Coordinates of C-alpha atoms and ligand atoms in Angstrom, one line a residue:
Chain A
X49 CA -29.1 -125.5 62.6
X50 CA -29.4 -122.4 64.4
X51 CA -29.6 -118.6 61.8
X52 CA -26.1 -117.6 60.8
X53 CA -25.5 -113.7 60.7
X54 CA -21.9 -114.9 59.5
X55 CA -18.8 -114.3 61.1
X56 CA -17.2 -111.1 62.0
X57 CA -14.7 -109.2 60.3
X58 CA -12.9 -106.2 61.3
X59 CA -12.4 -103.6 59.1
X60 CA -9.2 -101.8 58.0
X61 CA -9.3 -98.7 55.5
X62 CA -6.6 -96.9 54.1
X63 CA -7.9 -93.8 52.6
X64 CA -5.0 -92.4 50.7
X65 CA -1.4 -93.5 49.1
X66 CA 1.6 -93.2 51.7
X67 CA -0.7 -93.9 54.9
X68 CA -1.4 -96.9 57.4
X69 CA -4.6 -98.8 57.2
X70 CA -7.2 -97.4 59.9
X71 CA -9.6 -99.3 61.8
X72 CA -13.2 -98.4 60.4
X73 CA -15.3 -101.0 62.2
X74 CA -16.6 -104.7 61.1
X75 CA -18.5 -106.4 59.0
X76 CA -20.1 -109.5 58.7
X77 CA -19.6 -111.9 56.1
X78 CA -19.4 -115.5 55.1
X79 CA -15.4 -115.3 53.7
X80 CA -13.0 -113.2 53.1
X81 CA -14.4 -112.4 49.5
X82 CA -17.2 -111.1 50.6
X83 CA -16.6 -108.9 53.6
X84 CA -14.0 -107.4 51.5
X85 CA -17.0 -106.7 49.4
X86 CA -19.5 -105.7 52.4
X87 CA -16.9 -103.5 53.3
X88 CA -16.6 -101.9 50.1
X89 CA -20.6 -101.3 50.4
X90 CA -20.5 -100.0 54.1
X91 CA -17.2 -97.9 54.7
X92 CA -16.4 -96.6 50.9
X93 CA -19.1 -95.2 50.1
X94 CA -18.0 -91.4 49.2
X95 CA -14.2 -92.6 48.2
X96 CA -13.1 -92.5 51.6
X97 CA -10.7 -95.5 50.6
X98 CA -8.1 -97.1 47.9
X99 CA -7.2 -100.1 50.1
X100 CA -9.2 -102.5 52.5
X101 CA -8.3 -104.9 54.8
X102 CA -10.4 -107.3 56.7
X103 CA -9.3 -109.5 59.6
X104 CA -11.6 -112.3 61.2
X105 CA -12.6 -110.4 64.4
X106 CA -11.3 -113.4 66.2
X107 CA -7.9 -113.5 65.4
X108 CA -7.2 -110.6 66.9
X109 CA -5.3 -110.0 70.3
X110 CA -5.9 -107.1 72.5
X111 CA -4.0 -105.5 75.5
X112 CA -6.1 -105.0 78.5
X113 CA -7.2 -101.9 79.4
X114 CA -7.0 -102.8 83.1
X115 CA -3.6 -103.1 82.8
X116 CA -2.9 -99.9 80.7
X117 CA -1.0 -98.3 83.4
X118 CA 1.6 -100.8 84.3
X119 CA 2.0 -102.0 80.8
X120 CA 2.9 -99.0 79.2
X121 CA 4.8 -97.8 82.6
X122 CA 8.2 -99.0 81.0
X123 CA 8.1 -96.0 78.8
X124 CA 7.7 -93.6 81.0
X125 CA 11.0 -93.6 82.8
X126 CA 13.0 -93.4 79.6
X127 CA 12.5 -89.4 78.9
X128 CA 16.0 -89.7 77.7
X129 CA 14.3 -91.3 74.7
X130 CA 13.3 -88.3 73.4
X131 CA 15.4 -85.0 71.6
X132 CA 13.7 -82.7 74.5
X133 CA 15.8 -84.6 77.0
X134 CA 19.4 -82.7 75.5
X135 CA 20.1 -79.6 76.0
X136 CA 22.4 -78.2 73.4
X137 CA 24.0 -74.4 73.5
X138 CA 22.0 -71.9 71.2
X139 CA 24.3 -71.3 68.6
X140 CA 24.1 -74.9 67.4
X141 CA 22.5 -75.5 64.4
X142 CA 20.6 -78.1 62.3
X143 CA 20.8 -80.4 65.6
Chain B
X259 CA -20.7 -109.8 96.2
X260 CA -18.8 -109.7 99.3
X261 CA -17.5 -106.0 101.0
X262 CA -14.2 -105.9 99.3
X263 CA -16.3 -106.7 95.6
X264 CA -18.5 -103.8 96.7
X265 CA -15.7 -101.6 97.7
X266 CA -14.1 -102.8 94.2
X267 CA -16.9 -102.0 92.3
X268 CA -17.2 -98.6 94.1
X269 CA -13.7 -97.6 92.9
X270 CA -14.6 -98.8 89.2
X271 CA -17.4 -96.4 89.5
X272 CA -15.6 -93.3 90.3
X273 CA -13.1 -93.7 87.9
X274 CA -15.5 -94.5 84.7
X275 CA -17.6 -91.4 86.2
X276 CA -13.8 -89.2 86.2
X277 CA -13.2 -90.1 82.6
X278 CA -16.6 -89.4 81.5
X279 CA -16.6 -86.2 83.3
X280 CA -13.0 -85.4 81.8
X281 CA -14.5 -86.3 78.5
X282 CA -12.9 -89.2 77.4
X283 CA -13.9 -92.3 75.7
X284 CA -15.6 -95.2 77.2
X285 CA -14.4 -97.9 74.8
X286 CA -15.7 -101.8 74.6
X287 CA -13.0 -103.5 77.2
X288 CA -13.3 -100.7 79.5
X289 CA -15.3 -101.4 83.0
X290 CA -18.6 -100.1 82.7
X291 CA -22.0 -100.4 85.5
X292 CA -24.3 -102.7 83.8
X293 CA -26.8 -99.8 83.7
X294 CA -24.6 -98.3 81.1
X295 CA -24.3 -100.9 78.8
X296 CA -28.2 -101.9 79.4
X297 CA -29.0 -98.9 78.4
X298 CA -26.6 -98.0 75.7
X299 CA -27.6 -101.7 74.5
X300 CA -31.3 -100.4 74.3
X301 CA -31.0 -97.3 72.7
X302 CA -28.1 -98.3 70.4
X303 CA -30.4 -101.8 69.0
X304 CA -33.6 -99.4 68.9
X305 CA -31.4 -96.5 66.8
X306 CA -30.3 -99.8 64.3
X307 CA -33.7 -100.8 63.9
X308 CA -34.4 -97.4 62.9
X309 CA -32.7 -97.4 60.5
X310 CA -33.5 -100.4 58.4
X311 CA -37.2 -100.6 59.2
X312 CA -36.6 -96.6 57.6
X313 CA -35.9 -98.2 54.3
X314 CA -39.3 -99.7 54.0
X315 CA -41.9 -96.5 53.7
X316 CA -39.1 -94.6 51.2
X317 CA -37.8 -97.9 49.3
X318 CA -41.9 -97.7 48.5
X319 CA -41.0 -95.0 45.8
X320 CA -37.8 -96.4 44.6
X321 CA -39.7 -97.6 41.6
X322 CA -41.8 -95.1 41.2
X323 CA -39.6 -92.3 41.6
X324 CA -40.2 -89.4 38.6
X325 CA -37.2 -89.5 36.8
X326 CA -33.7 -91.2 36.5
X327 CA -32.0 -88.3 38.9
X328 CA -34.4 -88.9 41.4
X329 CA -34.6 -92.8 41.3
X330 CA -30.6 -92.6 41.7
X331 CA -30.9 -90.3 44.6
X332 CA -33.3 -92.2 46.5
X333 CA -31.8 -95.3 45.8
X334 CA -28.2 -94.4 47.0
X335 CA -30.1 -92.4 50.2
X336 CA -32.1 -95.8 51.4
X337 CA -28.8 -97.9 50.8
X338 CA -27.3 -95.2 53.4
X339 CA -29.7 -95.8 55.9
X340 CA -28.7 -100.0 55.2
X341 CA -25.3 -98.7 56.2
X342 CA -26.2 -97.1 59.3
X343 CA -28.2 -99.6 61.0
X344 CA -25.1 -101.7 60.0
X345 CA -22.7 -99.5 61.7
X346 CA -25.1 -99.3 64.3
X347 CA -25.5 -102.8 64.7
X348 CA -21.5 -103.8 64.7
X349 CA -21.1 -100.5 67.4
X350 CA -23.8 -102.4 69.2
X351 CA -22.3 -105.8 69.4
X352 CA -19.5 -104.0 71.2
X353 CA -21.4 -104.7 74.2
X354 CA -21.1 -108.3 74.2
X355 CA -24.6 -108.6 72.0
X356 CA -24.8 -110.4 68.4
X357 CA -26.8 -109.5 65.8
X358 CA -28.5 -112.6 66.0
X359 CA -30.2 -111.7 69.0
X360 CA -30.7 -108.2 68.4
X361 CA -32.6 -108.9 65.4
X362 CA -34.5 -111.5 66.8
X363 CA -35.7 -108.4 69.9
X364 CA -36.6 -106.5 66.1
X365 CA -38.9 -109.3 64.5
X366 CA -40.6 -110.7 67.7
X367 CA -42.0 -107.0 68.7
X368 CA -39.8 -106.9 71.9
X369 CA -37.8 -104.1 70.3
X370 CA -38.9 -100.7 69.6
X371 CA -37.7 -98.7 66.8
X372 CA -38.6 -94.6 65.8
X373 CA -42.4 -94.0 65.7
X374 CA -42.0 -92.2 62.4
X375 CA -41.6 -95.3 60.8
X376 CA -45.2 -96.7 60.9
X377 CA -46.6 -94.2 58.8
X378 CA -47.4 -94.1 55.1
X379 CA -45.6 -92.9 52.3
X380 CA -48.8 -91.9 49.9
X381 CA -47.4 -89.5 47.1
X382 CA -44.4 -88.8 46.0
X383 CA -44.3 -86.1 48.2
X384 CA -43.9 -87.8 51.1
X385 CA -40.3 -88.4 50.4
X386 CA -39.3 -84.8 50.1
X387 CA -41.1 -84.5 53.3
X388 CA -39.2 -86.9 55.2
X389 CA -35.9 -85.9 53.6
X390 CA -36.2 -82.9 54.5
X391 CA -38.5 -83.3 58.2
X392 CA -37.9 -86.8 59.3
X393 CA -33.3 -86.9 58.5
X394 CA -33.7 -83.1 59.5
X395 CA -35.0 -84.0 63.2
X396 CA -32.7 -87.3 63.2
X397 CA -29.7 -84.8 62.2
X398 CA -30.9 -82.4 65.5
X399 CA -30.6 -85.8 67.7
X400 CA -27.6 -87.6 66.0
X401 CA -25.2 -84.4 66.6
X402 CA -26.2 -84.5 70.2
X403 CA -25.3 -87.8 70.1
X404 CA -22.7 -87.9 68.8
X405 CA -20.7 -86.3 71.5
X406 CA -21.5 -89.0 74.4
X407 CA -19.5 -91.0 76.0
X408 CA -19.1 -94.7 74.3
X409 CA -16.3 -94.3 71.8
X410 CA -18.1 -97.2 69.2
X411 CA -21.5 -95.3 69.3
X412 CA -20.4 -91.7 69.0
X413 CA -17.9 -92.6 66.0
X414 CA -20.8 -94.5 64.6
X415 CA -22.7 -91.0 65.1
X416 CA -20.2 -88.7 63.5
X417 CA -19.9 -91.0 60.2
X418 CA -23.8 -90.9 59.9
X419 CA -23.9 -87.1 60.4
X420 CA -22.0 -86.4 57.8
X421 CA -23.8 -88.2 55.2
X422 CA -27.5 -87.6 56.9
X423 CA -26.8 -83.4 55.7
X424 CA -27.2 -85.0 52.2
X425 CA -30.4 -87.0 53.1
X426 CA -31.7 -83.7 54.3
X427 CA -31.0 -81.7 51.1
X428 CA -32.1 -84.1 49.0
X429 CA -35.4 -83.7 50.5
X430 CA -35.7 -80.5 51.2
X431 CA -34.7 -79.9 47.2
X432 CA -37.8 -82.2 46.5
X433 CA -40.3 -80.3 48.3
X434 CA -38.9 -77.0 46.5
X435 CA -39.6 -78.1 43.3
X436 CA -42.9 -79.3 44.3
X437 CA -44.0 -75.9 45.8
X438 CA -42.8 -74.2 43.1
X439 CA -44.3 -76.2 40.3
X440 CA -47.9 -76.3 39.2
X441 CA -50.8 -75.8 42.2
X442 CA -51.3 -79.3 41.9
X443 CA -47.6 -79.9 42.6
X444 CA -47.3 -77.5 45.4
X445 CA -50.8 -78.7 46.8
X446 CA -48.9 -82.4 47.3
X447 CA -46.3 -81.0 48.6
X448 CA -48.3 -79.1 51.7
X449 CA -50.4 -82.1 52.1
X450 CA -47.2 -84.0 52.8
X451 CA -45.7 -81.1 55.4
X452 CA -49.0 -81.6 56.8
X453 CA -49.2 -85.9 57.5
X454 CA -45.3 -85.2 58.5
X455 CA -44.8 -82.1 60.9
X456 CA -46.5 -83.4 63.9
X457 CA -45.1 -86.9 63.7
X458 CA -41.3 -85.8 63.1
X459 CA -41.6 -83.3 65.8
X460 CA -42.9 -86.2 68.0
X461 CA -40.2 -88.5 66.8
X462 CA -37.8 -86.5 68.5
X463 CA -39.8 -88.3 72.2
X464 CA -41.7 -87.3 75.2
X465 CA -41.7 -83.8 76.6
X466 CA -39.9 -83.6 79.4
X467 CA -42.1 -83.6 81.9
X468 CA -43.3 -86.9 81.2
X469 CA -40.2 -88.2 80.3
X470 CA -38.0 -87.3 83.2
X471 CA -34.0 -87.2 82.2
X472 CA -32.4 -89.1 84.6
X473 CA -29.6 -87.7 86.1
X474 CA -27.3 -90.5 85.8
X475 CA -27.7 -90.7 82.1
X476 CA -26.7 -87.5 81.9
X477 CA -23.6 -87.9 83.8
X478 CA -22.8 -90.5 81.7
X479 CA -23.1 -88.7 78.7
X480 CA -25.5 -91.5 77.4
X481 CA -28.3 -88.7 76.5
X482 CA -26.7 -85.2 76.2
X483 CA -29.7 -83.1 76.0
X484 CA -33.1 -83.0 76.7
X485 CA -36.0 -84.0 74.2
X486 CA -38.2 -80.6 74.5
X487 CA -34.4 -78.7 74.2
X488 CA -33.8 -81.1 70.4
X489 CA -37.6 -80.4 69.7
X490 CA -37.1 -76.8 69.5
X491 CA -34.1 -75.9 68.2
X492 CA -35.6 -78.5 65.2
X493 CA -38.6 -76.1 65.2
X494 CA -36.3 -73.2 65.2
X495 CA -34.1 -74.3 62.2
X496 CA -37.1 -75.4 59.8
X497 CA -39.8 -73.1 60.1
X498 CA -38.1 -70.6 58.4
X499 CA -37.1 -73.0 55.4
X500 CA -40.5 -73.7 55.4
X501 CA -41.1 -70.0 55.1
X502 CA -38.5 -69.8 51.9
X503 CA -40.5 -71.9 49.7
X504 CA -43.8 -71.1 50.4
X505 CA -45.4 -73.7 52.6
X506 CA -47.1 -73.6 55.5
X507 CA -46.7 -75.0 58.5
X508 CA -50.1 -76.9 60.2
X509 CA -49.7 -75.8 63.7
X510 CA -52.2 -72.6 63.9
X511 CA -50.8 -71.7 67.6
X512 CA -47.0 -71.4 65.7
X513 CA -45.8 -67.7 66.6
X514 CA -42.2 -66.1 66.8
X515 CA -41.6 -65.0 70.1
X516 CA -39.0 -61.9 69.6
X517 CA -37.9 -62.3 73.3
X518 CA -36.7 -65.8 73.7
X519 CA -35.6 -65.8 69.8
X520 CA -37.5 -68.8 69.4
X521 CA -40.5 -70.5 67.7
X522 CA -43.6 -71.7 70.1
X523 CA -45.7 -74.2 69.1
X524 CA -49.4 -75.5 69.5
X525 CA -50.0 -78.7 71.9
X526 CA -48.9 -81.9 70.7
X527 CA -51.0 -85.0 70.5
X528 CA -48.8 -87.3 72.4
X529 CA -52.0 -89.6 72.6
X530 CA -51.2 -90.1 69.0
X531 CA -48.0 -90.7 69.8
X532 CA -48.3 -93.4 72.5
X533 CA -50.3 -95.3 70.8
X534 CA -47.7 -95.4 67.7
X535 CA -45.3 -96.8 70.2
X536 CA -47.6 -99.1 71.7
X537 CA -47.9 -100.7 68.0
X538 CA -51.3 -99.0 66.8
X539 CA -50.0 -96.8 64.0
X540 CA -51.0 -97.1 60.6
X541 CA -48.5 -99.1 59.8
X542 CA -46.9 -101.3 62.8
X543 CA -48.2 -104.3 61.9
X544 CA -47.3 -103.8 57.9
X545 CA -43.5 -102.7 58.8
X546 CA -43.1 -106.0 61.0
X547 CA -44.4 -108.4 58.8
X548 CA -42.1 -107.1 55.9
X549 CA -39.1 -107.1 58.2
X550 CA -39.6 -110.8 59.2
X551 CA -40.6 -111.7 55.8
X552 CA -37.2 -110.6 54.8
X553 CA -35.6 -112.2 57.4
X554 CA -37.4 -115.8 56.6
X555 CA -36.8 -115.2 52.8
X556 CA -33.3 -114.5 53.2
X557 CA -32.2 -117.3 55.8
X558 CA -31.4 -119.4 52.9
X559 CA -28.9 -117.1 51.8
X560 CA -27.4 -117.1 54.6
X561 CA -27.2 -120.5 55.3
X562 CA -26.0 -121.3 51.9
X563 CA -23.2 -118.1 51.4
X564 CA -22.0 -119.9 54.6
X565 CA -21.6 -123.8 53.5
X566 CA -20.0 -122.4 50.5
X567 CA -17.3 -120.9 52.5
X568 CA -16.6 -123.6 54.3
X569 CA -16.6 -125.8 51.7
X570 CA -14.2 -123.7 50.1
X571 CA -12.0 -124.0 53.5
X572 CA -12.0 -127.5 53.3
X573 CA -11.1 -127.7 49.7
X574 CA -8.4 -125.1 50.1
X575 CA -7.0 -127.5 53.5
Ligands
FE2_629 FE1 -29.8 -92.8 58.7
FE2_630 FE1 -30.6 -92.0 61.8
FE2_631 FE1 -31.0 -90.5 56.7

């Protein structure tokens, strides 16, 4: 049997009530139980968190970067999307 | 490769070299030469390294440390250097590397890691001294660092800045006490600055003109500034706090030149310092040995954390 450094995790921190998980980097661990805990050790430290999650680092799914461009393109024709797009007449309030 | 790959790879080139230069990000997917990653592979696994093999000369005192305060301080200080040759590690197997591996570069001698490392903590002094010297000349080279180009690497640089300034107060706070308690207290304490000056201002690497900066690692904001240029503004910064409390610093040539606005110091023994590297410090051969014994001792942890787990899978299936 080859040496086991244990499987990856990525690690998820939220550091305060009312905001999303970020990503904080990865652990490795041999369960979920213990790169929780690893996590604990590695990224809270100096209460920088009051929530952690950990996902197996090969679950996840990524877009590629080489395709950035034309992937994201669809959103860039559609300035009517946003409130800059309307013009409204000065007096117009609350709008 | 045929033309059109080489005409390919030309046009990768130019645009990882534009988003450097326009100081963005280089992140894991992106297209990188393979001189990048080689060498970010390099120094990334020898900065890890550094950091656990770091442990082993100050986790020497943990048990001896002079009171409770002090035992607490050093013990949460040595589990943040664990920490950052983990972060450094994970930022490291960004580059398509495990752990594994990089570990086994460590414990086989293939790998370097900081020539600070393989010398002696004798007295208690020592770890003020490296608290204050040894995190204080890291801190001058992490900052720099921590503005280059590959996204996992400098995050992994900014998080350990912030909790290095503690390393270095911690020490430096050490050393104060020492030189201003009894003679016999403030004589350890200058015999420490003493064993650790020339080595931390050597750990910072060759002068520059033997250690040429290439060019193209500059571009690609893989080293940011020169050795001699971290050297001295290190210099620069602790002479003074040396000043403050009393103790002197063992370079005899050390003077204050009023025009540049900067310290100049005696020669340096890189001899000294070569031979460290080579592996013929005073203590290469103990560091290595403890690393690998730790390694050995603790594969059965390993092994068994991980049949648990997936005996717990099965059950749970
Ligand atoms: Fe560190
Ligand atoms: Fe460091
Ligand atoms: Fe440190």
């Amino acid at each position: 049997m080859t040496d086991t450094q244990w499987p990856v995790w990525e690690v998820f921190v939220q550091a305060n009530p009312g905001i999303p998980h970020k990503h904080v980097g990865n652990v490795h661990a041999a369960d979920a139980e213990m790169a929780i805990q690893n996590a604990r050790d590695v990224y809270t430290r100096r209460s920088e968190g009051i929530s952690i999650w950990v996902v197996p680092a090969n679950s996840i799914s990524a877009s590629s970067p080489e395709d950035q461009g034309s992937f994201f393109e669809p959103s860039n024709d559609k300035p009517y999307r946003h409130p800059t797009f309307y013009k409204i007449p000065e007096g117009v309030k609350y709008l | 490769m045929n033309f059109i790959g080489i005409m390919e790879d030309e046009k990768k080139l130019a645009a990882f070299e534009a988003k450097i230069a326009s100081g963005q990000k280089i992140e894991p997917k992106d297209w990188m030469p393979e001189a990048y990653r080689k060498q970010l592979i390099r120094m990334m696994s020898q900065h890890a390294h550094s950091e656990i093999v770091g442990m082993l000369p100050e986790g020497n005192w943990i048990t001896r440390a002079p009171n409770l305060r002090r035992k607490a301080i050093l013990l949460a200080k040595v589990q943040d250097e664990a920490g950052h040759g983990l972060y450094l590690y994970s930022a490291t197997e960004t580059l398509g590397i495990d752990r594994t591996e990089l570990l086994d570069q460590l414990h086989t001698g293939k790998a370097k890691y900081s020539s600070i490392f393989n010398y002696p903590t004798l007295t208690w002094a020592d770890i003020g001294a490296i608290g204050w010297l040894v995190d204080g000349a890291a801190i001058m080279n992490q900052t720099a660092l921590a503005r280059g180009s590959y996204g996992p690497y400098s995050r992994a640089m900014v998080r350990i800045c912030k909790e290095e300034s503690f390393h270095n107060r911690q020490g430096y706070e050490i050393m104060m006490h020492l030189a201003q308690g009894t003679p016999e207290q403030k004589a350890m304490a200058q015999d420490a600055l003493n064993r650790w000056w020339w080595p931390s201002i050597m750990m910072l690497g060759p002068s520059d003109d033997q250690s040429p900066n290439s060019d193209q690692l500059m571009r690609w904001k893989v080293k940011m500034e020169s050795n001699d240029a971290i050297r001295q503004r290190f210099i620069d910064r602790t002479v003074p706090q040396a000043d403050f409390i009393g103790l002197s610093i063992p370079d005899k040539d050390l003077k204050f030149n009023e025009q540049t606005g900067h310290y100049e110091h005696g020669p340096i023994n890189w001899e000294e310092f070569f031979e460290v590297i080579k592996g013929n410090g005073p203590c290469n051969a103990k560091r290595l040995k403890a690393r690998n014994d730790a390694d050995k001792k603790g594969r059965w942890v390993r092994d068994a954390a991980m049949a648990y787990a997936e005996k717990k899978k099965a059950k749970a299936a």
